[in-house]
């Protein structure tokens, strides 16, 4: 396939194609996560399950979101081990099948208990996919474009988010005898079905293949990824193969258990940084705004249809901003881009809290419009600086032999944050109202300080070179610009 130039270096069309295809898993995560927002905004859904009259409606709504996020937490940890044991592609297939089952059961739910169980099953699936897709992408993307290519995961999550919002908005006007909430839930089965059918046509991670002694297959994958008609010797592929193989051999006898993630200092540092990276994205409150968007806009004086439209527009804006995020990563780096995003989110949350405190529940159009503005501004900072960045950063800091388990720990931060805030949000908005935004603002400021003080920059490095930032031994250093090899000591530095 044709080559393009990115940052002055070649990037194969084949590499772009396979990474883009894997984002059907990202779309699955986005759609399945966000569809609950418009579903809870459907009067027919609330009436069918009695949530419009139940005295414990806030608790039941929290359970709907909590079980999904709890399933995600279990799923991301479980599929991390599956990915290391059986390969990234097989794990993606299993997660896709589970997503199809969960989505079908949601659409066909006949009582609340069935819906809650199906939400949990879907959570298990998306917990796997949100971790597996950027994990695999990071291992097949060239260093100079890894931010862009893995950033497609964040962009595609917003494709899922925004499409679910517009689908939910469209079905709001469909007269289906009270069943108009079912088709949007059924549609969530389509992206994982496409991924499940096509995942065996994309290559397995060359790093996983080398780690499992399938060197010929790994070398063939790298040669195809780096194929350049003007360079028949394909020096880039040979250099990366040599670097990966040497690093894998160096790490082969290093500890790789779950316990080692917390007992070995170099791994523990990664675990803390990775977990905090994905946790911070949730502590900004973006998922709360996403899932409870229609309710938040209603509190600012908007009707049901207008609230659904504003929520859909909010997510569509996020799609554009995420695309910008993916491009910026390889130019300005990861660390300070995320710090900027966190500071911007904190300022926006302060603005929202002031507008809701002063004008929430009133007919003041100016104040309520300003509240909507700050919700949109919040997403502008989050999607432009944080969303794609967290997945790229959280996946690339781990060594090959631990990347599945390690990135699962990173993604656990996402679900711990989501579970905590989404479970608390309905009750918090009822009891403390606008002050809940200030709590999220405080968490966001703390995260910005931690990022600025303790997080290393990883832009432009190979995955193997990033290990040196955490004081691991690097077997071969290969410049991302020249792919010039230099052999260093293979002394085992990390002890069990």
Coordinates of C-alpha atoms in Angstrom, one line a residue:
X1 CA 0.0 0.0 0.0
X2 CA 1.0 3.6 -0.5
X3 CA 3.3 5.5 1.8
X4 CA 2.7 8.9 3.3
X5 CA 5.0 11.2 5.1
X6 CA 4.4 12.1 8.8
X7 CA 6.9 14.3 10.6
X8 CA 9.2 13.8 7.6
X9 CA 9.3 10.0 7.9
X10 CA 7.4 7.3 6.0
X11 CA 4.2 5.8 7.3
X12 CA 2.7 2.9 5.4
X13 CA -1.0 2.9 4.4
X14 CA -1.2 -0.7 5.6
X15 CA -0.1 0.3 9.1
X16 CA -2.8 3.0 9.1
X17 CA -5.5 0.6 7.8
X18 CA -5.0 -2.1 10.3
X19 CA -4.8 0.3 13.2
X20 CA -8.0 2.1 12.0
X21 CA -9.8 -1.3 11.7
X22 CA -9.0 -2.1 15.3
X23 CA -10.8 1.0 16.3
X24 CA -14.1 -0.8 15.9
X25 CA -13.3 -1.9 19.4
X26 CA -12.9 1.7 20.4
X27 CA -16.2 2.6 18.8
X28 CA -17.8 -0.3 20.8
X29 CA -16.5 1.1 24.0
X30 CA -17.7 4.6 23.2
X31 CA -21.1 3.6 22.0
X32 CA -21.8 1.2 24.8
X33 CA -20.6 3.6 27.4
X34 CA -22.5 6.6 26.2
X35 CA -25.8 5.1 25.0
X36 CA -26.9 5.1 28.6
X37 CA -26.9 8.9 28.6
X38 CA -29.6 9.2 25.9
X39 CA -31.4 6.0 27.2
X40 CA -31.9 7.6 30.6
X41 CA -33.2 10.7 28.8
X42 CA -35.9 8.6 27.1
X43 CA -39.2 8.9 29.0
X44 CA -40.3 5.5 27.6
X45 CA -37.3 3.8 29.1
X46 CA -37.9 5.4 32.5
X47 CA -41.6 4.5 32.4
X48 CA -41.0 0.9 31.2
X49 CA -38.7 0.1 34.2
X50 CA -40.6 2.3 36.6
X51 CA -37.7 4.7 37.1
X52 CA -40.0 7.7 36.7
X53 CA -42.0 6.9 39.8
X54 CA -39.6 4.8 42.0
X55 CA -38.7 6.4 45.3
X56 CA -35.2 4.9 44.9
X57 CA -34.7 6.0 41.3
X58 CA -31.4 7.8 42.0
X59 CA -30.0 4.6 43.6
X60 CA -31.2 2.4 40.7
X61 CA -29.7 4.8 38.1
X62 CA -26.5 4.7 40.0
X63 CA -26.6 0.9 39.9
X64 CA -27.2 0.9 36.2
X65 CA -24.0 2.9 35.7
X66 CA -22.1 1.2 38.6
X67 CA -22.6 -2.3 37.4
X68 CA -21.4 -1.3 34.0
X69 CA -18.2 0.3 35.3
X70 CA -17.7 -2.5 37.8
X71 CA -17.9 -5.0 35.0
X72 CA -15.4 -2.8 33.1
X73 CA -12.9 -2.9 36.0
X74 CA -13.1 -6.7 36.2
X75 CA -13.0 -7.0 32.4
X76 CA -9.9 -4.9 31.9
X77 CA -8.0 -6.8 34.5
X78 CA -9.1 -10.2 33.2
X79 CA -8.4 -9.5 29.5
X80 CA -5.0 -8.1 30.4
X81 CA -4.0 -11.6 31.5
X82 CA -5.7 -13.2 28.5
X83 CA -3.8 -10.8 26.1
X84 CA -0.5 -11.8 27.6
X85 CA -1.3 -15.5 27.6
X86 CA -3.1 -16.0 24.3
X87 CA -2.3 -12.9 22.2
X88 CA -3.8 -9.5 21.6
X89 CA -6.0 -10.6 18.7
X90 CA -7.6 -13.6 20.3
X91 CA -8.4 -11.5 23.4
X92 CA -10.1 -8.8 21.2
X93 CA -12.2 -11.5 19.5
X94 CA -13.4 -12.9 22.9
X95 CA -14.2 -9.4 24.1
X96 CA -16.1 -8.6 20.9
X97 CA -18.3 -11.7 21.2
X98 CA -19.1 -10.8 24.8
X99 CA -20.0 -7.3 23.8
X100 CA -22.5 -8.7 21.2
X101 CA -24.1 -10.9 23.8
X102 CA -24.4 -8.1 26.3
X103 CA -25.8 -5.6 23.8
X104 CA -28.4 -8.1 22.6
X105 CA -29.6 -8.8 26.1
X106 CA -29.8 -5.1 26.9
X107 CA -32.0 -4.5 23.9
X108 CA -34.2 -7.4 24.7
X109 CA -34.5 -6.8 28.5
X110 CA -38.0 -7.4 29.9
X111 CA -37.3 -6.4 33.5
X112 CA -34.8 -4.3 35.4
X113 CA -32.9 -7.2 36.8
X114 CA -32.2 -8.5 33.3
X115 CA -31.1 -5.1 32.1
X116 CA -28.7 -4.7 35.1
X117 CA -27.1 -8.1 34.4
X118 CA -26.7 -7.4 30.7
X119 CA -25.1 -4.0 31.5
X120 CA -22.6 -5.8 33.7
X121 CA -21.8 -8.3 30.9
X122 CA -21.3 -5.4 28.4
X123 CA -19.1 -3.8 31.0
X124 CA -16.9 -6.9 31.1
X125 CA -16.5 -6.7 27.3
X126 CA -15.8 -3.0 27.0
X127 CA -13.4 -3.2 29.9
X128 CA -11.4 -5.6 27.7
X129 CA -11.7 -3.6 24.5
X130 CA -10.8 -0.2 25.9
X131 CA -7.5 -1.8 27.1
X132 CA -6.8 -4.2 24.3
X133 CA -7.2 -1.9 21.3
X134 CA -4.5 0.7 22.3
X135 CA -2.3 -2.0 23.7
X136 CA -2.2 -3.7 20.3
X137 CA -2.0 -0.4 18.5
X138 CA 1.0 0.7 20.5
X139 CA 2.9 -2.5 19.6
X140 CA 2.4 -2.2 15.9
X141 CA 2.8 1.6 15.5
X142 CA 6.2 3.2 14.5
X143 CA 7.7 5.5 17.2
X144 CA 7.4 8.7 15.2
X145 CA 3.7 8.3 14.6
X146 CA 2.6 6.3 17.7
X147 CA 0.8 9.3 19.2
X148 CA -1.2 9.8 16.0
X149 CA -2.0 6.1 15.4
X150 CA -2.8 5.1 19.0
X151 CA -4.6 8.4 19.3
X152 CA -7.1 7.1 16.8
X153 CA -8.4 5.0 19.8
X154 CA -9.5 8.2 21.5
X155 CA -10.9 9.7 18.3
X156 CA -12.9 6.5 17.7
X157 CA -14.3 6.4 21.3
X158 CA -15.8 9.8 20.5
X159 CA -17.2 8.4 17.2
X160 CA -19.0 5.9 19.4
X161 CA -20.0 8.5 22.0
X162 CA -21.4 11.0 19.4
X163 CA -23.1 8.4 17.2
X164 CA -24.9 6.9 20.3
X165 CA -26.0 10.4 21.3
X166 CA -27.4 11.2 17.8
X167 CA -29.1 7.8 17.5
X168 CA -30.7 8.3 20.9
X169 CA -31.8 11.8 19.9
X170 CA -33.3 10.5 16.7
X171 CA -35.2 7.7 18.3
X172 CA -36.6 10.1 20.9
X173 CA -39.1 11.2 18.1
X174 CA -39.9 7.7 17.0
X175 CA -43.4 6.5 18.0
X176 CA -42.7 2.8 18.7
X177 CA -45.4 2.1 21.4
X178 CA -42.9 2.8 24.2
X179 CA -40.1 0.7 22.7
X180 CA -38.1 3.4 21.0
X181 CA -35.3 2.9 23.6
X182 CA -34.6 -0.7 22.3
X183 CA -33.2 -0.1 18.8
X184 CA -30.3 2.2 20.0
X185 CA -29.3 -0.5 22.4
X186 CA -29.4 -3.1 19.7
X187 CA -27.2 -1.0 17.4
X188 CA -24.4 -1.3 19.9
X189 CA -23.9 -4.9 18.7
X190 CA -22.8 -3.8 15.2
X191 CA -19.2 -2.5 15.8
X192 CA -18.1 -5.5 17.9
X193 CA -19.6 -7.8 15.2
X194 CA -17.5 -6.2 12.6
X195 CA -14.4 -6.4 14.8
X196 CA -15.1 -10.1 15.6
X197 CA -15.4 -11.0 11.9
X198 CA -12.2 -9.1 10.9
X199 CA -9.8 -9.4 13.8
X200 CA -8.2 -12.5 12.3
X201 CA -7.2 -10.6 9.2
X202 CA -5.0 -8.1 11.1
X203 CA -1.6 -9.2 12.3
X204 CA -0.8 -10.3 15.9
X205 CA 1.5 -7.9 17.8
X206 CA 5.1 -8.5 16.7
X207 CA 6.2 -7.9 20.3
X208 CA 3.9 -10.6 21.6
X209 CA 5.0 -13.0 18.9
X210 CA 8.7 -12.5 19.8
X211 CA 7.9 -12.9 23.4
X212 CA 6.3 -16.3 22.5
X213 CA 9.2 -17.4 20.3
X214 CA 7.4 -16.8 16.9
X215 CA 10.3 -14.9 15.4
X216 CA 9.6 -15.5 11.8
X217 CA 6.0 -14.3 12.0
X218 CA 7.1 -11.3 14.0
X219 CA 9.7 -10.3 11.4
X220 CA 7.2 -10.7 8.6
X221 CA 4.7 -8.4 10.4
X222 CA 7.4 -5.7 11.0
X223 CA 8.6 -5.9 7.3
X224 CA 5.0 -5.4 6.2
X225 CA 4.4 -2.5 8.6
X226 CA 7.6 -0.7 7.5
X227 CA 7.5 -1.7 3.9
X228 CA 9.1 1.0 1.7
X229 CA 9.6 0.5 -2.0
X230 CA 12.5 3.0 -2.0
X231 CA 14.3 1.0 0.7
X232 CA 14.3 -2.7 -0.3
X233 CA 16.5 -3.7 2.6
X234 CA 13.9 -2.3 5.0
X235 CA 16.5 -1.2 7.6
X236 CA 13.7 0.1 9.9
X237 CA 12.0 -3.2 10.2
X238 CA 15.3 -5.0 10.8
X239 CA 16.4 -2.5 13.4
X240 CA 13.2 -2.7 15.3
X241 CA 13.1 -6.5 15.1
X242 CA 16.6 -6.7 16.5
X243 CA 15.8 -4.2 19.3
X244 CA 12.6 -6.0 20.3
X245 CA 14.2 -9.4 20.2
X246 CA 17.2 -8.3 22.3
X247 CA 14.9 -6.5 24.8
X248 CA 12.6 -9.5 25.1
X249 CA 15.5 -11.8 25.7
X250 CA 16.8 -9.4 28.4
X251 CA 13.4 -9.4 30.1
X252 CA 12.6 -13.1 29.6
X253 CA 13.7 -14.1 33.1
X254 CA 12.4 -11.0 34.8
X255 CA 9.4 -11.2 37.1
X256 CA 6.1 -11.1 35.3
X257 CA 3.5 -12.0 37.9
X258 CA 0.7 -9.7 39.1
X259 CA 2.5 -9.3 42.4
X260 CA 5.7 -8.1 40.7
X261 CA 3.7 -5.1 39.4
X262 CA 3.6 -3.8 43.0
X263 CA 6.8 -5.4 44.6
X264 CA 9.4 -4.5 41.9
X265 CA 10.2 -0.7 42.3
X266 CA 10.4 -0.1 38.5
X267 CA 7.1 -1.8 37.8
X268 CA 5.4 -0.2 40.9
X269 CA 6.4 3.3 39.6
X270 CA 4.8 2.4 36.2
X271 CA 1.7 1.1 37.9
X272 CA 1.2 4.3 39.9
X273 CA 1.8 6.5 36.9
X274 CA -0.4 4.4 34.6
X275 CA -3.2 4.1 37.0
X276 CA -3.1 7.8 37.9
X277 CA -3.1 8.7 34.2
X278 CA -6.3 7.0 33.4
X279 CA -7.8 7.8 36.8
X280 CA -7.2 11.5 36.2
X281 CA -9.2 11.5 33.0
X282 CA -12.3 10.4 35.0
X283 CA -11.7 12.7 37.9
X284 CA -12.2 15.6 35.6
X285 CA -15.9 14.7 35.5
X286 CA -16.1 14.2 31.8
X287 CA -17.8 10.8 32.2
X288 CA -20.3 12.3 34.6
X289 CA -21.2 15.0 32.1
X290 CA -21.4 12.4 29.4
X291 CA -23.7 9.9 31.2
X292 CA -25.9 12.5 32.9
X293 CA -25.7 15.2 30.3
X294 CA -29.4 15.4 29.5
X295 CA -30.2 15.7 33.2
X296 CA -27.5 18.4 33.6
X297 CA -28.9 20.4 30.7
X298 CA -32.4 20.0 32.1
X299 CA -31.2 21.5 35.4
X300 CA -30.1 24.5 33.3
X301 CA -33.6 25.1 32.0
X302 CA -33.7 23.0 28.8
X303 CA -36.5 20.6 27.8
X304 CA -36.0 16.8 27.1
X305 CA -35.4 17.1 23.3
X306 CA -33.1 20.1 23.7
X307 CA -31.1 18.4 26.4
X308 CA -30.6 15.4 24.2
X309 CA -29.5 17.6 21.3
X310 CA -27.1 19.6 23.5
X311 CA -25.6 16.3 24.7
X312 CA -25.2 15.0 21.2
X313 CA -23.6 18.3 20.1
X314 CA -21.2 18.2 23.1
X315 CA -20.0 14.7 22.0
X316 CA -19.7 15.7 18.4
X317 CA -17.4 18.6 19.4
X318 CA -15.4 16.1 21.4
X319 CA -14.8 14.0 18.2
X320 CA -13.2 17.0 16.4
X321 CA -11.1 17.9 19.4
X322 CA -9.9 14.3 19.9
X323 CA -8.6 14.3 16.3
X324 CA -6.6 17.4 17.1
X325 CA -5.3 15.6 20.2
X326 CA -4.1 12.7 18.2
X327 CA -2.1 15.0 15.9
X328 CA -0.6 17.1 18.7
X329 CA 0.8 14.2 20.6
X330 CA 3.7 13.5 18.3
X331 CA 4.5 17.3 18.0
X332 CA 4.2 18.7 21.5
X333 CA 4.5 15.5 23.5
X334 CA 2.4 13.9 26.2
X335 CA 3.2 15.3 29.6
X336 CA 2.6 19.0 29.2
X337 CA -0.3 18.6 26.9
X338 CA -2.1 16.6 29.6
X339 CA -1.2 19.1 32.3
X340 CA -2.7 21.9 30.1
X341 CA -5.9 19.8 29.7
X342 CA -6.2 19.2 33.4
X343 CA -5.8 22.9 34.2
X344 CA -8.4 23.9 31.6
X345 CA -10.9 21.3 32.9
X346 CA -10.5 22.7 36.4
X347 CA -11.2 26.2 35.2
X348 CA -14.2 25.0 33.3
X349 CA -15.6 23.1 36.3
X350 CA -15.3 26.2 38.4
X351 CA -17.3 28.1 35.7
X352 CA -20.0 25.4 35.6
X353 CA -20.4 25.4 39.4
X354 CA -20.8 29.2 39.5
X355 CA -23.4 29.2 36.8
X356 CA -25.4 26.4 38.3
X357 CA -25.2 27.9 41.8
X358 CA -26.4 31.3 40.5
X359 CA -28.9 30.3 37.8
X360 CA -29.7 26.6 38.0
X361 CA -33.5 26.1 38.1
X362 CA -34.2 29.7 37.0
X363 CA -35.4 31.1 33.7
X364 CA -32.3 33.3 33.3
X365 CA -31.3 32.4 29.7
X366 CA -27.9 34.2 29.9
X367 CA -26.8 32.4 33.0
X368 CA -28.0 29.0 31.8
X369 CA -26.4 29.6 28.4
X370 CA -23.1 30.4 30.2
X371 CA -23.4 27.1 32.1
X372 CA -23.8 25.2 28.8
X373 CA -20.7 27.1 27.5
X374 CA -18.6 26.0 30.4
X375 CA -19.7 22.4 29.9
X376 CA -18.6 22.6 26.2
X377 CA -15.3 24.4 27.2
X378 CA -14.6 21.6 29.7
X379 CA -14.8 19.0 26.8
X380 CA -12.7 21.2 24.6
X381 CA -9.8 21.0 27.0
X382 CA -10.4 17.4 27.9
X383 CA -10.7 16.1 24.3
X384 CA -7.9 18.3 22.9
X385 CA -5.4 17.5 25.5
X386 CA -6.3 14.5 27.7
X387 CA -8.5 11.9 26.1
X388 CA -6.3 10.3 23.4
X389 CA -3.2 11.2 25.4
X390 CA -4.1 9.0 28.4
X391 CA -4.5 5.9 26.3
X392 CA -1.3 6.5 24.4
X393 CA 0.7 7.3 27.6
X394 CA -0.8 4.6 29.7
X395 CA 0.0 1.8 27.2
X396 CA 3.5 2.8 26.1
X397 CA 5.2 3.0 29.5
X398 CA 5.1 -0.8 30.0
X399 CA 7.7 -3.4 28.9
X400 CA 6.6 -6.1 26.5
X401 CA 6.5 -9.0 29.0
X402 CA 4.2 -7.1 31.3
X403 CA 2.3 -4.8 28.8
X404 CA -1.0 -6.7 29.0
X405 CA -1.2 -6.9 32.8
X406 CA 0.4 -3.5 33.2
X407 CA -1.9 -1.6 30.9
X408 CA -4.8 -3.4 32.5
X409 CA -3.7 -1.7 35.8
X410 CA -3.6 1.6 33.9
X411 CA -7.1 1.1 32.6
X412 CA -8.3 0.0 36.1
X413 CA -7.8 3.6 37.0
X414 CA -10.4 4.6 34.4
X415 CA -13.0 2.3 35.8
X416 CA -12.2 3.0 39.5
X417 CA -12.7 6.7 38.7
X418 CA -15.8 6.1 36.6
X419 CA -17.4 3.7 39.1
X420 CA -16.8 6.1 42.0
X421 CA -18.1 9.3 40.4
X422 CA -21.0 7.7 38.4
X423 CA -22.2 5.8 41.5
X424 CA -22.0 9.0 43.6
X425 CA -23.3 11.5 41.0
X426 CA -27.1 11.0 41.2
X427 CA -27.1 11.3 45.0
X428 CA -24.5 14.1 45.0
X429 CA -26.4 16.2 42.5
X430 CA -29.5 15.7 44.7
X431 CA -27.9 16.6 48.0
X432 CA -25.0 19.0 47.4
X433 CA -25.8 20.2 43.9
X434 CA -23.3 22.5 42.3
X435 CA -20.7 21.7 45.0
X436 CA -20.1 18.4 43.3
X437 CA -18.4 20.2 40.5
X438 CA -16.0 21.8 43.0
X439 CA -15.1 18.4 44.3
X440 CA -14.2 17.2 40.8
X441 CA -12.3 20.5 40.2
X442 CA -10.2 19.9 43.3
X443 CA -9.3 16.3 42.2
X444 CA -8.4 17.7 38.8
X445 CA -6.0 20.3 40.2
X446 CA -4.3 17.7 42.3
X447 CA -3.8 15.5 39.3
X448 CA -2.3 18.4 37.3
X449 CA 0.3 18.9 40.0
X450 CA 1.2 15.2 40.1
X451 CA 1.5 15.0 36.3
X452 CA 3.8 18.1 36.3
X453 CA 6.1 16.9 39.0
X454 CA 6.4 13.1 38.5
X455 CA 5.5 12.1 34.9
X456 CA 8.4 11.6 32.3
X457 CA 8.0 12.6 28.7
X458 CA 7.9 9.7 26.1
X459 CA 7.5 11.4 22.7
X460 CA 9.4 9.9 19.8
X461 CA 10.9 7.0 21.7
X462 CA 10.5 3.3 20.8
X463 CA 8.7 1.2 23.4
X464 CA 12.0 -0.4 24.4
X465 CA 13.7 3.0 24.9
X466 CA 10.9 4.1 27.2
X467 CA 12.0 1.4 29.6
X468 CA 15.2 3.4 30.3
X469 CA 13.1 6.2 31.7
X470 CA 12.1 3.8 34.5
X471 CA 15.7 2.7 35.1
X472 CA 15.2 -0.6 33.3
X473 CA 18.1 -2.1 31.3
X474 CA 17.8 -1.4 27.6
X475 CA 19.4 -4.1 25.5
X476 CA 19.6 -2.1 22.2
X477 CA 19.1 1.6 21.8
X478 CA 17.8 2.6 18.4
X479 CA 17.2 6.2 17.4
X480 CA 13.7 6.7 16.1
X481 CA 15.2 9.0 13.5
X482 CA 18.0 6.9 12.1
X483 CA 17.4 3.5 13.5
X484 CA 21.1 3.3 14.3
X485 CA 21.9 0.4 16.6
X486 CA 24.1 0.4 19.6
X487 CA 24.5 -2.5 21.9
X488 CA 24.6 -1.9 25.6
X489 CA 25.0 -4.1 28.6
X490 CA 22.5 -6.9 29.0
X491 CA 23.0 -7.1 32.7
X492 CA 19.8 -7.9 34.5
X493 CA 19.0 -5.0 36.6
X494 CA 15.5 -5.7 37.9
X495 CA 15.4 -8.4 40.6
X496 CA 12.4 -10.3 41.7

